[in-house]
Amino acid sequence: MSESTEPTIASMPPAGVARRERVLSGMRPTGALHLGHYHGALKNWVRLQADYECFYFVADWHALTTHYEERDVIEKNVYDMVVDWLAAGIDPDNATVFIQSRLPEHAELFTLLAMGTPLGWLERVPTYKDQIEKLKDRDLATYGFLGYPLLQAADILIYKAAWVPVGEDQSSHVELTREVARRFNHLYGREPNFEELARNVVRKLGKDAARAFEAARKNFQQEGGEEALRRARAVLEASQSLGAADRERLDAWIRGTGKAVLHEPQALHTEVRKLPGLDGAKMSKSYGNAIAMREEPAEVERKIRRMPTDPARVRRENPGDPEKCPVWQLHKVYSNEETKAWVVHGCTTAAIGCLDCKQPLIEAIVREQAPWRERAAAYLADPKRVHWILEVGTERARTVARETMRDVREAMGLSY
Ligand code: TRP
Ligand code: SF4
């Protein structure tokens, strides 16, 4: 672990900042989601809502970085995807759900960050060359495609997110985000008259509180004790007269740093199993091997029944090897120990047929989908509600984004 990711006293949340840390993640609107999206990301998003302040957004500009020629599909994809989020259990009263393109602040931060970001940082992002290789049928020699990890950095930094749940393939983007934040704070973080400003803010605390604050601050700077830090922050918390910016200034003053305008986020990788598709390769819409989250039960059954199995089982009486069978890969995700033992025994001794083997899987998937189908039906019957959820989420996000942009502009000397 690098030094900067180690939790230290000084990285404790500043006084006055909500105790629940913020999580931010985005997804490109690729249309209705499949089981791979659920197990790979969405399930985790749902879980995080209990412990964090979650911001989840539709990364529609990101979709344009590769699919800029497809103007007609994106809108439908946005709503289909959001319905799937809600169906999976994203709770709009708890999480903030919004659409990137409704917040031009992201573009503003992207532009400002672009000014000082070395070209080499973007050229060296591993996904850059990989994707150009992979998506050979598209012309990705574009400015937008090269810049997209920086747009992602802006998405993250504008909400001062502490945690970014992403797949391993996106780690390098979060790392870039950290570098961009560090560089920004280095270049612009320290207000030229920081010390004077801080002292003025201390005066606003009132005489007794100011004295208590200064004593605790000096103590923390000399001895570094956690107790002193806590005391200084308690004074800030108790004070009625400070706005958020002043609070943050004094928090930085306690720690002897400048004002960290942008916050370095950390990637949040949770253990997720790559869900195999119907043919055993990674589940993906473009491979045609996916089961949609809202797939009809009859269609789930049809798809699973047609899945290829161990080619050695030509006839019912030929024993098979589960390791050579994509159906087994799905059992590993969906079945309990007992069922799995039944599969292994039944397959290797030809005691069960492949259709027998598939039956519990069909049932498990249909059972998993049942609550999604129910919630989705309610949202689909009331599309206005989905629009409203996005409306509210967008305005909530805007409040935060605007505040960050005000700080950024001020830090860069653009607040004339
Ligand atoms: N780049 C991500 C993807 O392709 C989506 C994304 C955009 C994102 N902005 C983000 C993810 C910010 C996390 C945080 O999947
Ligand atoms: Fe695959 Fe099950 Fe058939 Fe074995 S019995 S080959 S695991 S489907």
Short mmCIF file of C-alpha atoms and ligand atoms in Angstrom, two decimals:
data_model
loop_
_atom_site.label_atom_id
_atom_site.label_comp_id
_atom_site.label_asym_id
_atom_site.label_seq_id
_atom_site.Cartn_x
_atom_site.Cartn_y
_atom_site.Cartn_z
CA MET A 1 0.00 0.00 0.00
CA SER A 2 1.40 3.40 -0.86
CA GLU A 3 1.90 5.92 1.86
CA SER A 4 -0.99 8.10 0.81
CA THR A 5 -3.59 5.35 1.09
CA GLU A 6 -2.68 4.44 4.66
CA PRO A 7 -5.38 5.73 6.98
CA THR A 8 -3.84 8.34 9.23
CA ILE A 9 -5.23 10.70 11.80
CA ALA A 10 -4.86 13.53 9.35
CA SER A 11 -7.02 11.73 6.80
CA MET A 12 -9.93 11.38 9.18
CA PRO A 13 -13.01 13.14 7.83
CA PRO A 14 -12.79 16.86 8.51
CA ALA A 15 -15.12 18.36 11.06
CA GLY A 16 -18.50 19.25 9.66
CA VAL A 17 -18.29 16.78 6.81
CA ALA A 18 -21.02 14.15 6.81
CA ARG A 19 -19.91 11.08 8.73
CA ARG A 20 -20.97 8.81 5.91
CA GLU A 21 -18.22 8.80 3.32
CA ARG A 22 -19.23 9.32 -0.26
CA VAL A 23 -19.17 6.58 -2.87
CA LEU A 24 -19.41 7.43 -6.54
CA SER A 25 -19.75 5.20 -9.55
CA GLY A 26 -21.01 5.40 -13.09
CA MET A 27 -22.12 3.04 -15.80
CA ARG A 28 -22.30 3.55 -19.51
CA PRO A 29 -25.83 3.29 -20.87
CA THR A 30 -25.67 0.09 -22.86
CA GLY A 31 -29.39 -0.65 -22.51
CA ALA A 32 -31.09 -3.29 -20.40
CA LEU A 33 -28.58 -4.89 -18.06
CA HIS A 34 -27.80 -8.58 -17.82
CA LEU A 35 -26.90 -10.93 -14.99
CA GLY A 36 -23.21 -10.17 -15.49
CA HIS A 37 -23.83 -6.49 -14.72
CA TYR A 38 -25.78 -7.45 -11.64
CA HIS A 39 -23.21 -9.82 -10.18
CA GLY A 40 -20.24 -7.76 -11.34
CA ALA A 41 -21.33 -4.32 -10.14
CA LEU A 42 -24.93 -3.63 -9.31
CA LYS A 43 -25.23 -6.06 -6.41
CA ASN A 44 -22.32 -4.26 -4.83
CA TRP A 45 -23.87 -0.83 -5.48
CA VAL A 46 -27.00 -1.95 -3.68
CA ARG A 47 -25.02 -3.20 -0.69
CA LEU A 48 -23.00 0.00 -0.37
CA GLN A 49 -26.12 2.10 0.14
CA ALA A 50 -26.36 0.94 3.74
CA ASP A 51 -22.99 2.35 4.79
CA TYR A 52 -22.16 5.18 2.43
CA GLU A 53 -23.64 8.22 0.82
CA CYS A 54 -23.95 6.84 -2.69
CA PHE A 55 -23.92 8.76 -5.97
CA TYR A 56 -24.64 6.65 -9.04
CA PHE A 57 -24.80 8.17 -12.47
CA VAL A 58 -25.44 7.34 -16.09
CA ALA A 59 -22.19 7.97 -17.93
CA ASP A 60 -23.79 8.98 -21.21
CA TRP A 61 -20.91 11.18 -22.37
CA HIS A 62 -18.65 8.20 -21.81
CA ALA A 63 -20.82 6.16 -24.15
CA LEU A 64 -20.22 8.83 -26.78
CA THR A 65 -16.45 8.50 -26.47
CA THR A 66 -16.74 5.20 -28.34
CA HIS A 67 -20.25 5.34 -29.87
CA TYR A 68 -20.38 8.92 -31.10
CA GLU A 69 -22.14 7.89 -34.29
CA GLU A 70 -25.14 6.30 -32.58
CA ARG A 71 -27.31 9.20 -31.52
CA ASP A 72 -30.61 7.32 -31.50
CA VAL A 73 -29.95 4.50 -29.10
CA ILE A 74 -28.64 6.34 -26.12
CA GLU A 75 -31.86 7.82 -24.72
CA LYS A 76 -33.72 4.53 -24.57
CA ASN A 77 -30.64 2.88 -23.11
CA VAL A 78 -30.49 5.45 -20.33
CA TYR A 79 -34.00 4.73 -19.10
CA ASP A 80 -33.74 0.96 -19.54
CA MET A 81 -30.59 0.98 -17.47
CA VAL A 82 -31.97 3.15 -14.72
CA VAL A 83 -35.05 0.94 -14.44
CA ASP A 84 -32.71 -2.00 -13.95
CA TRP A 85 -30.81 -0.13 -11.22
CA LEU A 86 -34.05 0.58 -9.40
CA ALA A 87 -35.28 -2.96 -10.00
CA ALA A 88 -32.09 -4.33 -8.45
CA GLY A 89 -32.75 -2.33 -5.31
CA ILE A 90 -31.06 1.01 -5.74
CA ASP A 91 -33.16 3.11 -3.41
CA PRO A 92 -33.69 6.66 -4.69
CA ASP A 93 -34.48 7.89 -1.18
CA ASN A 94 -31.07 6.79 -0.13
CA ALA A 95 -28.81 6.96 -3.17
CA THR A 96 -28.49 9.90 -5.56
CA VAL A 97 -29.14 8.79 -9.13
CA PHE A 98 -28.45 11.13 -12.02
CA ILE A 99 -27.35 11.62 -15.62
CA GLN A 100 -23.91 12.98 -16.41
CA SER A 101 -24.90 15.12 -19.39
CA ARG A 102 -27.40 17.04 -17.27
CA LEU A 103 -24.47 18.42 -15.29
CA PRO A 104 -22.27 20.62 -17.47
CA GLU A 105 -20.12 21.14 -14.37
CA HIS A 106 -18.45 17.82 -15.21
CA ALA A 107 -17.39 19.28 -18.56
CA GLU A 108 -16.14 22.44 -16.94
CA LEU A 109 -13.93 20.55 -14.51
CA PHE A 110 -12.74 18.29 -17.32
CA THR A 111 -11.70 21.34 -19.32
CA LEU A 112 -9.88 22.96 -16.43
CA LEU A 113 -8.08 19.75 -15.50
CA ALA A 114 -7.16 19.19 -19.15
CA MET A 115 -5.03 22.33 -19.14
CA GLY A 116 -2.39 20.88 -16.90
CA THR A 117 -2.64 17.16 -17.51
CA PRO A 118 0.39 15.82 -19.37
CA LEU A 119 -0.50 14.01 -22.57
CA GLY A 120 1.70 11.10 -21.53
CA TRP A 121 -0.49 10.37 -18.53
CA LEU A 122 -3.40 9.68 -20.85
CA GLU A 123 -1.42 7.83 -23.49
CA ARG A 124 -0.06 5.52 -20.82
CA VAL A 125 -3.45 4.49 -19.38
CA PRO A 126 -3.48 0.76 -20.17
CA THR A 127 -7.09 0.72 -21.37
CA TYR A 128 -6.25 3.23 -24.10
CA LYS A 129 -4.24 0.98 -26.39
CA ASP A 130 -6.22 -2.13 -25.35
CA GLN A 131 -9.54 -0.65 -26.40
CA ILE A 132 -8.22 0.69 -29.67
CA GLU A 133 -7.04 -2.85 -30.41
CA LYS A 134 -10.30 -4.42 -29.28
CA LEU A 135 -12.70 -2.06 -31.02
CA LYS A 136 -10.93 -2.16 -34.36
CA ASP A 137 -14.15 -1.56 -36.28
CA ARG A 138 -14.46 1.93 -34.78
CA ASP A 139 -12.32 4.95 -35.38
CA LEU A 140 -11.06 5.76 -31.92
CA ALA A 141 -8.26 8.05 -32.97
CA THR A 142 -10.29 10.85 -31.43
CA TYR A 143 -9.57 13.51 -28.89
CA GLY A 144 -12.58 12.41 -26.80
CA PHE A 145 -11.42 8.84 -26.58
CA LEU A 146 -7.94 9.77 -25.43
CA GLY A 147 -9.39 12.16 -22.87
CA TYR A 148 -12.05 9.90 -21.45
CA PRO A 149 -10.13 8.78 -18.34
CA LEU A 150 -9.70 12.45 -17.50
CA LEU A 151 -13.43 12.97 -17.90
CA GLN A 152 -13.83 10.09 -15.47
CA ALA A 153 -11.43 11.84 -13.09
CA ALA A 154 -13.62 14.95 -13.28
CA ASP A 155 -16.73 12.82 -12.58
CA ILE A 156 -15.12 11.53 -9.42
CA LEU A 157 -13.37 14.66 -8.17
CA ILE A 158 -16.34 16.94 -8.60
CA TYR A 159 -18.16 14.98 -5.87
CA LYS A 160 -15.11 14.66 -3.61
CA ALA A 161 -15.79 10.95 -3.54
CA ALA A 162 -13.87 8.86 -1.02
CA TRP A 163 -14.54 5.54 -2.69
CA VAL A 164 -15.06 4.46 -6.28
CA PRO A 165 -16.40 0.95 -6.79
CA VAL A 166 -15.04 -0.22 -10.13
CA GLY A 167 -13.85 -3.40 -11.76
CA GLU A 168 -10.14 -4.20 -11.83
CA ASP A 169 -10.00 -3.00 -15.43
CA GLN A 170 -10.74 0.53 -14.24
CA SER A 171 -8.12 0.71 -11.47
CA SER A 172 -5.77 2.67 -13.66
CA HIS A 173 -8.45 5.34 -14.10
CA VAL A 174 -8.82 5.79 -10.36
CA GLU A 175 -5.03 5.94 -10.07
CA LEU A 176 -4.97 8.66 -12.73
CA THR A 177 -7.68 10.49 -10.79
CA ARG A 178 -5.50 10.46 -7.69
CA GLU A 179 -2.56 11.86 -9.60
CA VAL A 180 -4.68 14.55 -11.15
CA ALA A 181 -6.02 15.57 -7.73
CA ARG A 182 -2.56 15.61 -6.21
CA ARG A 183 -1.21 17.76 -9.01
CA PHE A 184 -4.14 20.13 -8.76
CA ASN A 185 -3.72 20.56 -5.02
CA HIS A 186 -0.01 21.04 -5.45
CA LEU A 187 -0.48 23.71 -8.12
CA TYR A 188 -3.48 25.53 -6.71
CA GLY A 189 -4.31 24.16 -3.29
CA ARG A 190 -2.63 26.59 -1.02
CA GLU A 191 -4.34 29.93 -1.05
CA PRO A 192 -1.64 32.62 -1.22
CA ASN A 193 -2.89 34.24 1.98
CA PHE A 194 -3.95 31.00 3.62
CA GLU A 195 -2.47 31.71 7.02
CA GLU A 196 -4.06 35.11 7.25
CA LEU A 197 -7.42 33.75 6.13
CA ALA A 198 -7.22 30.97 8.68
CA ARG A 199 -6.43 33.39 11.49
CA ASN A 200 -9.40 35.53 10.49
CA VAL A 201 -11.66 32.52 10.57
CA VAL A 202 -10.37 31.59 14.02
CA ARG A 203 -11.47 35.02 15.21
CA LYS A 204 -14.98 34.29 14.01
CA LEU A 205 -15.17 31.47 16.53
CA GLY A 206 -15.43 33.90 19.44
CA LYS A 207 -12.90 34.42 22.17
CA ASP A 208 -13.22 31.28 24.30
CA ALA A 209 -13.71 28.89 21.42
CA ALA A 210 -10.80 30.50 19.55
CA ARG A 211 -8.53 30.02 22.54
CA ALA A 212 -9.55 26.39 22.97
CA PHE A 213 -9.10 25.80 19.26
CA GLU A 214 -5.65 27.33 19.10
CA ALA A 215 -4.47 25.39 22.14
CA ALA A 216 -5.66 22.11 20.65
CA ARG A 217 -4.21 22.96 17.24
CA LYS A 218 -0.76 23.78 18.64
CA ASN A 219 -0.86 20.68 20.74
CA PHE A 220 -1.70 18.56 17.71
CA GLN A 221 1.03 20.11 15.62
CA GLN A 222 3.64 19.62 18.33
CA GLU A 223 2.65 16.24 19.68
CA GLY A 224 0.41 14.87 16.93
CA GLY A 225 -2.00 13.43 19.47
CA GLU A 226 -5.31 12.16 18.26
CA GLU A 227 -6.99 13.59 21.33
CA ALA A 228 -5.85 17.12 20.47
CA LEU A 229 -7.13 16.75 16.93
CA ARG A 230 -10.45 15.60 18.27
CA ARG A 231 -10.64 18.57 20.63
CA ALA A 232 -9.88 21.07 17.87
CA ARG A 233 -12.49 19.50 15.62
CA ALA A 234 -15.04 19.46 18.41
CA VAL A 235 -14.68 23.24 18.62
CA LEU A 236 -15.37 23.51 14.90
CA GLU A 237 -18.37 21.27 15.17
CA ALA A 238 -19.85 23.23 18.00
CA SER A 239 -19.45 26.53 16.22
CA GLN A 240 -22.58 27.93 14.61
CA SER A 241 -20.83 30.73 12.78
CA LEU A 242 -18.74 28.86 10.20
CA GLY A 243 -19.68 27.96 6.66
CA ALA A 244 -18.40 24.80 4.94
CA ALA A 245 -15.44 26.54 3.29
CA ASP A 246 -14.28 28.10 6.56
CA ARG A 247 -14.63 24.83 8.36
CA GLU A 248 -12.50 23.09 5.78
CA ARG A 249 -9.95 25.87 5.95
CA LEU A 250 -9.62 25.51 9.69
CA ASP A 251 -9.47 21.77 9.43
CA ALA A 252 -6.54 22.14 7.06
CA TRP A 253 -5.06 24.72 9.44
CA ILE A 254 -5.16 22.19 12.30
CA ARG A 255 -3.33 19.63 10.23
CA GLY A 256 -0.81 22.16 9.00
CA THR A 257 -1.73 21.67 5.36
CA GLY A 258 -3.25 23.93 2.76
CA LYS A 259 -6.77 23.54 1.65
CA ALA A 260 -7.17 20.25 -0.21
CA VAL A 261 -9.44 21.50 -2.96
CA LEU A 262 -9.74 18.10 -4.61
CA HIS A 263 -9.82 14.86 -2.65
CA GLU A 264 -7.93 11.75 -3.66
CA PRO A 265 -10.39 8.89 -4.01
CA GLN A 266 -9.68 5.22 -3.59
CA ALA A 267 -10.82 2.36 -5.76
CA LEU A 268 -13.16 0.00 -4.00
CA HIS A 269 -12.71 -3.48 -5.38
CA THR A 270 -15.01 -6.02 -3.94
CA GLU A 271 -14.65 -9.63 -4.63
CA VAL A 272 -16.81 -10.30 -7.62
CA ARG A 273 -16.86 -13.40 -9.68
CA LYS A 274 -16.94 -12.83 -13.41
CA LEU A 275 -20.24 -14.28 -14.44
CA PRO A 276 -19.84 -16.64 -17.37
CA GLY A 277 -22.33 -16.39 -20.20
CA LEU A 278 -24.30 -19.14 -21.91
CA ASP A 279 -21.22 -20.35 -23.79
CA GLY A 280 -18.79 -20.13 -20.87
CA ALA A 281 -17.11 -16.92 -22.08
CA LYS A 282 -17.60 -13.74 -20.04
CA MET A 283 -21.25 -12.66 -20.19
CA SER A 284 -21.62 -9.79 -22.61
CA LYS A 285 -24.40 -8.46 -24.76
CA SER A 286 -22.09 -8.21 -27.74
CA TYR A 287 -21.18 -11.89 -27.52
CA GLY A 288 -24.87 -12.86 -27.64
CA ASN A 289 -24.41 -15.06 -24.57
CA ALA A 290 -26.31 -13.01 -22.00
CA ILE A 291 -29.44 -13.38 -19.90
CA ALA A 292 -31.08 -10.02 -19.26
CA MET A 293 -31.99 -9.06 -15.71
CA ARG A 294 -35.59 -8.73 -16.87
CA GLU A 295 -35.57 -11.73 -19.21
CA GLU A 296 -38.93 -13.54 -19.23
CA PRO A 297 -38.90 -16.83 -17.27
CA ALA A 298 -39.82 -18.80 -20.39
CA GLU A 299 -36.89 -17.23 -22.19
CA VAL A 300 -34.52 -17.99 -19.30
CA GLU A 301 -35.63 -21.59 -19.49
CA ARG A 302 -35.18 -21.74 -23.25
CA LYS A 303 -31.72 -20.19 -23.12
CA ILE A 304 -30.44 -22.46 -20.35
CA ARG A 305 -31.89 -25.58 -21.96
CA ARG A 306 -30.04 -24.75 -25.15
CA MET A 307 -26.71 -24.18 -23.43
CA PRO A 308 -23.88 -26.34 -24.69
CA THR A 309 -22.55 -28.88 -22.18
CA ASP A 310 -19.48 -31.11 -21.93
CA PRO A 311 -19.11 -32.33 -25.51
CA ALA A 312 -18.15 -35.78 -24.14
CA ARG A 313 -21.75 -36.33 -23.09
CA VAL A 314 -23.01 -37.22 -26.52
CA ARG A 315 -25.54 -39.60 -25.06
CA ARG A 316 -27.32 -39.61 -21.74
CA GLU A 317 -25.31 -42.63 -20.58
CA ASN A 318 -21.89 -40.98 -21.23
CA PRO A 319 -20.38 -39.58 -18.04
CA GLY A 320 -19.16 -35.98 -18.17
CA ASP A 321 -16.71 -33.60 -16.55
CA PRO A 322 -18.27 -30.48 -15.02
CA GLU A 323 -15.03 -28.55 -15.48
CA LYS A 324 -15.56 -28.79 -19.23
CA CYS A 325 -19.11 -27.49 -19.03
CA PRO A 326 -20.35 -23.87 -18.94
CA VAL A 327 -23.47 -24.98 -17.01
CA TRP A 328 -21.24 -25.93 -14.10
CA GLN A 329 -19.73 -22.42 -14.10
CA LEU A 330 -23.22 -21.05 -13.48
CA HIS A 331 -23.91 -23.62 -10.75
CA LYS A 332 -20.83 -22.29 -8.98
CA VAL A 333 -22.53 -18.90 -8.71
CA TYR A 334 -26.14 -19.96 -8.20
CA SER A 335 -26.17 -23.29 -6.37
CA ASN A 336 -25.59 -24.35 -2.78
CA GLU A 337 -23.12 -27.02 -1.72
CA GLU A 338 -25.72 -29.74 -1.78
CA THR A 339 -26.84 -29.03 -5.33
CA LYS A 340 -23.25 -28.71 -6.48
CA ALA A 341 -22.40 -32.12 -4.98
CA TRP A 342 -25.45 -33.55 -6.75
CA VAL A 343 -24.24 -32.09 -10.05
CA VAL A 344 -20.68 -33.41 -9.72
CA HIS A 345 -21.80 -36.86 -8.72
CA GLY A 346 -24.62 -37.03 -11.24
CA CYS A 347 -22.51 -35.75 -14.12
CA THR A 348 -19.41 -37.89 -13.56
CA THR A 349 -21.46 -41.07 -13.10
CA ALA A 350 -24.08 -40.29 -15.73
CA ALA A 351 -26.72 -40.59 -13.01
CA ILE A 352 -28.40 -37.40 -14.23
CA GLY A 353 -28.99 -35.97 -17.68
CA CYS A 354 -27.95 -32.48 -18.69
CA LEU A 355 -31.53 -31.22 -18.68
CA ASP A 356 -31.93 -32.52 -15.11
CA CYS A 357 -28.77 -30.70 -14.23
CA LYS A 358 -30.00 -27.45 -15.73
CA GLN A 359 -33.35 -27.45 -13.95
CA PRO A 360 -32.20 -26.15 -10.52
CA LEU A 361 -30.23 -23.45 -12.32
CA ILE A 362 -33.28 -22.28 -14.22
CA GLU A 363 -35.20 -22.15 -10.96
CA ALA A 364 -32.46 -20.27 -9.13
CA ILE A 365 -32.19 -17.61 -11.83
CA VAL A 366 -35.95 -17.15 -12.11
CA ARG A 367 -36.15 -16.88 -8.32
CA GLU A 368 -33.39 -14.26 -8.25
CA GLN A 369 -35.19 -12.25 -10.92
CA ALA A 370 -38.60 -12.28 -9.25
CA PRO A 371 -38.17 -9.19 -7.06
CA TRP A 372 -36.50 -7.32 -9.93
CA ARG A 373 -39.40 -8.07 -12.22
CA GLU A 374 -41.85 -6.87 -9.64
CA ARG A 375 -40.08 -3.60 -8.94
CA ALA A 376 -39.40 -2.99 -12.64
CA ALA A 377 -43.08 -3.50 -13.48
CA ALA A 378 -44.04 -0.78 -11.01
CA TYR A 379 -41.55 1.67 -12.52
CA LEU A 380 -42.45 0.80 -16.10
CA ALA A 381 -46.11 1.43 -15.32
CA ASP A 382 -45.17 4.89 -14.10
CA PRO A 383 -42.37 6.29 -16.27
CA LYS A 384 -42.89 9.75 -14.80
CA ARG A 385 -41.63 8.44 -11.51
CA VAL A 386 -38.34 7.39 -13.11
CA HIS A 387 -37.99 10.82 -14.67
CA TRP A 388 -38.71 12.41 -11.34
CA ILE A 389 -36.12 10.29 -9.54
CA LEU A 390 -33.53 11.39 -12.09
CA GLU A 391 -34.66 14.98 -11.76
CA VAL A 392 -34.27 14.99 -8.00
CA GLY A 393 -30.96 13.13 -8.17
CA THR A 394 -29.60 15.54 -10.76
CA GLU A 395 -30.44 18.55 -8.61
CA ARG A 396 -28.88 16.95 -5.53
CA ALA A 397 -25.74 16.22 -7.50
CA ARG A 398 -25.74 19.74 -8.89
CA THR A 399 -25.61 21.24 -5.42
CA VAL A 400 -22.41 19.35 -4.67
CA ALA A 401 -20.89 19.85 -8.13
CA ARG A 402 -21.48 23.60 -8.01
CA GLU A 403 -19.83 23.91 -4.66
CA THR A 404 -16.73 22.09 -5.86
CA MET A 405 -16.58 24.20 -8.99
CA ARG A 406 -16.75 27.35 -6.93
CA ASP A 407 -13.71 26.15 -4.95
CA VAL A 408 -11.90 25.08 -8.10
CA ARG A 409 -12.47 28.38 -9.85
CA GLU A 410 -11.36 30.26 -6.80
CA ALA A 411 -8.25 28.10 -6.42
CA MET A 412 -7.33 28.65 -10.07
CA GLY A 413 -7.86 32.38 -9.84
CA LEU A 414 -10.98 32.35 -12.00
CA SER A 415 -13.46 33.88 -9.63
CA TYR A 416 -13.63 37.35 -11.09
N1 TRP B 1 -15.54 4.45 -17.28
C1 TRP B 1 -16.53 3.63 -16.61
C2 TRP B 1 -16.84 2.42 -17.48
O1 TRP B 1 -16.58 2.46 -18.66
C3 TRP B 1 -17.78 4.38 -16.30
C4 TRP B 1 -17.51 5.60 -15.50
C5 TRP B 1 -17.50 6.86 -15.96
C6 TRP B 1 -17.20 5.67 -14.11
N2 TRP B 1 -17.23 7.74 -14.97
C7 TRP B 1 -17.04 7.05 -13.81
C8 TRP B 1 -17.04 4.72 -13.11
C9 TRP B 1 -16.69 7.47 -12.54
C10 TRP B 1 -16.70 5.16 -11.84
C11 TRP B 1 -16.53 6.53 -11.56
O2 TRP B 1 -17.36 1.46 -16.96
FE1 SF4 B 2 -22.76 -30.01 -17.70
FE2 SF4 B 2 -24.50 -30.77 -15.89
FE3 SF4 B 2 -24.41 -31.96 -18.26
FE4 SF4 B 2 -22.46 -32.35 -16.53
S1 SF4 B 2 -24.58 -32.94 -16.29
S2 SF4 B 2 -22.22 -31.93 -18.69
S3 SF4 B 2 -22.33 -30.35 -15.55
S4 SF4 B 2 -24.95 -29.86 -17.84
#
